[in-house]
Amino acid sequence: AVVSTQSTGEAHLYMSVEAVTEDAFHGYQGNDLVNWNITKPAVYRVKKASSVRDLEETIARNMGYPVEGIRLWIFQSRANCTTRPAPVENDREFSVPHYEVLDAI
């Protein structure tokens, strides 16, 4: 579930997730996949314990896409100041909390 605010006592239970659409990738020819200086991702505050599937459903609903029409990718910062994607692929990852998937990378 997406929340707009929470008490400071519960802040550690939530994390921010940023999402961009494929439009951010089209036509950019720089060193990175996306021009992060002009791309403004949608930011979601979600419970850390929610599953990857829940996260997918939330993002799909808010962006107006069917769940089957989106694919989650975790972007990793590299030493050369670029980012590269790592897909969330296997079925096991869809039922576990998304923070566990992030910690495994």
Short mmCIF file of C-alpha atoms in Angstrom, two decimals:
data_model
loop_
_atom_site.label_atom_id
_atom_site.label_comp_id
_atom_site.label_asym_id
_atom_site.label_seq_id
_atom_site.Cartn_x
_atom_site.Cartn_y
_atom_site.Cartn_z
CA ALA A 1 0.00 0.00 0.00
CA VAL A 2 1.21 3.48 -0.83
CA VAL A 3 1.19 5.96 2.03
CA SER A 4 1.64 9.70 1.89
CA THR A 5 2.74 10.26 5.49
CA GLN A 6 3.46 8.17 8.53
CA SER A 7 4.51 8.93 12.06
CA THR A 8 8.23 9.15 12.69
CA GLY A 9 7.90 6.10 14.92
CA GLU A 10 6.86 4.03 11.88
CA ALA A 11 9.18 5.61 9.30
CA HIS A 12 11.63 2.67 9.48
CA LEU A 13 8.86 0.35 8.22
CA TYR A 14 8.66 2.16 4.87
CA MET A 15 10.96 2.79 1.92
CA SER A 16 10.83 4.97 -1.17
CA VAL A 17 10.58 3.31 -4.57
CA GLU A 18 11.03 5.30 -7.76
CA ALA A 19 9.42 4.26 -11.05
CA VAL A 20 9.87 5.49 -14.61
CA THR A 21 8.17 4.43 -17.80
CA GLU A 22 9.83 3.32 -21.01
CA ASP A 23 9.39 6.86 -22.37
CA ALA A 24 12.38 7.91 -20.23
CA PHE A 25 14.62 5.54 -22.21
CA HIS A 26 13.63 6.53 -25.75
CA GLY A 27 16.08 8.63 -27.68
CA TYR A 28 18.65 9.17 -24.93
CA GLN A 29 22.19 8.62 -26.21
CA GLY A 30 24.33 9.36 -23.14
CA ASN A 31 26.51 7.11 -21.00
CA ASP A 32 23.58 6.00 -18.90
CA LEU A 33 20.29 4.40 -19.92
CA VAL A 34 18.23 7.38 -18.78
CA ASN A 35 19.03 11.06 -18.40
CA TRP A 36 18.43 11.29 -14.66
CA ASN A 37 18.93 15.08 -14.78
CA ILE A 38 15.65 15.57 -16.66
CA THR A 39 13.73 12.37 -15.87
CA LYS A 40 11.43 12.77 -12.88
CA PRO A 41 10.48 9.34 -11.55
CA ALA A 42 7.23 8.74 -9.70
CA VAL A 43 8.04 8.13 -6.02
CA TYR A 44 6.10 5.65 -3.91
CA ARG A 45 6.38 5.19 -0.14
CA VAL A 46 5.69 1.51 0.46
CA LYS A 47 5.92 -0.86 3.39
CA LYS A 48 9.20 -2.75 3.36
CA ALA A 49 7.40 -5.98 4.23
CA SER A 50 5.05 -5.83 1.21
CA SER A 51 5.76 -8.36 -1.52
CA VAL A 52 7.20 -7.65 -4.94
CA ARG A 53 3.82 -8.63 -6.41
CA ASP A 54 2.10 -6.03 -4.19
CA LEU A 55 4.60 -3.43 -5.36
CA GLU A 56 3.94 -4.34 -9.01
CA GLU A 57 0.19 -4.05 -8.51
CA THR A 58 0.52 -0.67 -6.80
CA ILE A 59 2.75 0.79 -9.50
CA ALA A 60 0.61 -0.64 -12.32
CA ARG A 61 -2.59 0.73 -10.80
CA ASN A 62 -1.13 4.20 -10.21
CA MET A 63 0.46 4.45 -13.67
CA GLY A 64 -2.60 3.06 -15.45
CA TYR A 65 -1.02 -0.13 -16.81
CA PRO A 66 -2.13 -3.75 -16.45
CA VAL A 67 0.11 -5.69 -14.06
CA GLU A 68 1.11 -7.96 -16.94
CA GLY A 69 2.24 -4.87 -18.86
CA ILE A 70 5.00 -3.81 -16.48
CA ARG A 71 8.36 -5.26 -15.54
CA LEU A 72 10.31 -4.24 -12.47
CA TRP A 73 14.03 -3.61 -12.74
CA ILE A 74 16.35 -2.72 -9.90
CA PHE A 75 18.83 -0.04 -10.93
CA GLN A 76 22.27 -0.37 -9.41
CA SER A 77 24.73 2.50 -9.13
CA ARG A 78 28.14 1.68 -10.53
CA ALA A 79 31.58 3.03 -9.65
CA ASN A 80 31.71 4.99 -12.94
CA CYS A 81 28.63 7.00 -11.85
CA THR A 82 26.23 5.20 -14.19
CA THR A 83 23.31 2.93 -13.37
CA ARG A 84 22.55 -0.49 -14.79
CA PRO A 85 19.40 -2.58 -14.48
CA ALA A 86 19.02 -5.96 -12.82
CA PRO A 87 15.65 -7.61 -13.53
CA VAL A 88 13.44 -9.16 -10.87
CA GLU A 89 12.87 -12.48 -12.59
CA ASN A 90 12.18 -15.67 -10.72
CA ASP A 91 8.80 -16.56 -9.21
CA ARG A 92 10.21 -16.86 -5.69
CA GLU A 93 11.05 -13.16 -5.72
CA PHE A 94 7.43 -12.17 -6.34
CA SER A 95 6.18 -13.57 -3.03
CA VAL A 96 8.97 -12.33 -0.74
CA PRO A 97 9.20 -8.80 0.66
CA HIS A 98 10.84 -6.51 -1.87
CA TYR A 99 13.50 -5.34 0.60
CA GLU A 100 14.84 -8.92 0.67
CA VAL A 101 15.19 -8.88 -3.13
CA LEU A 102 17.07 -5.57 -2.93
CA ASP A 103 19.37 -6.83 -0.17
CA ALA A 104 20.26 -9.91 -2.25
CA ILE A 105 21.70 -7.81 -5.09
#
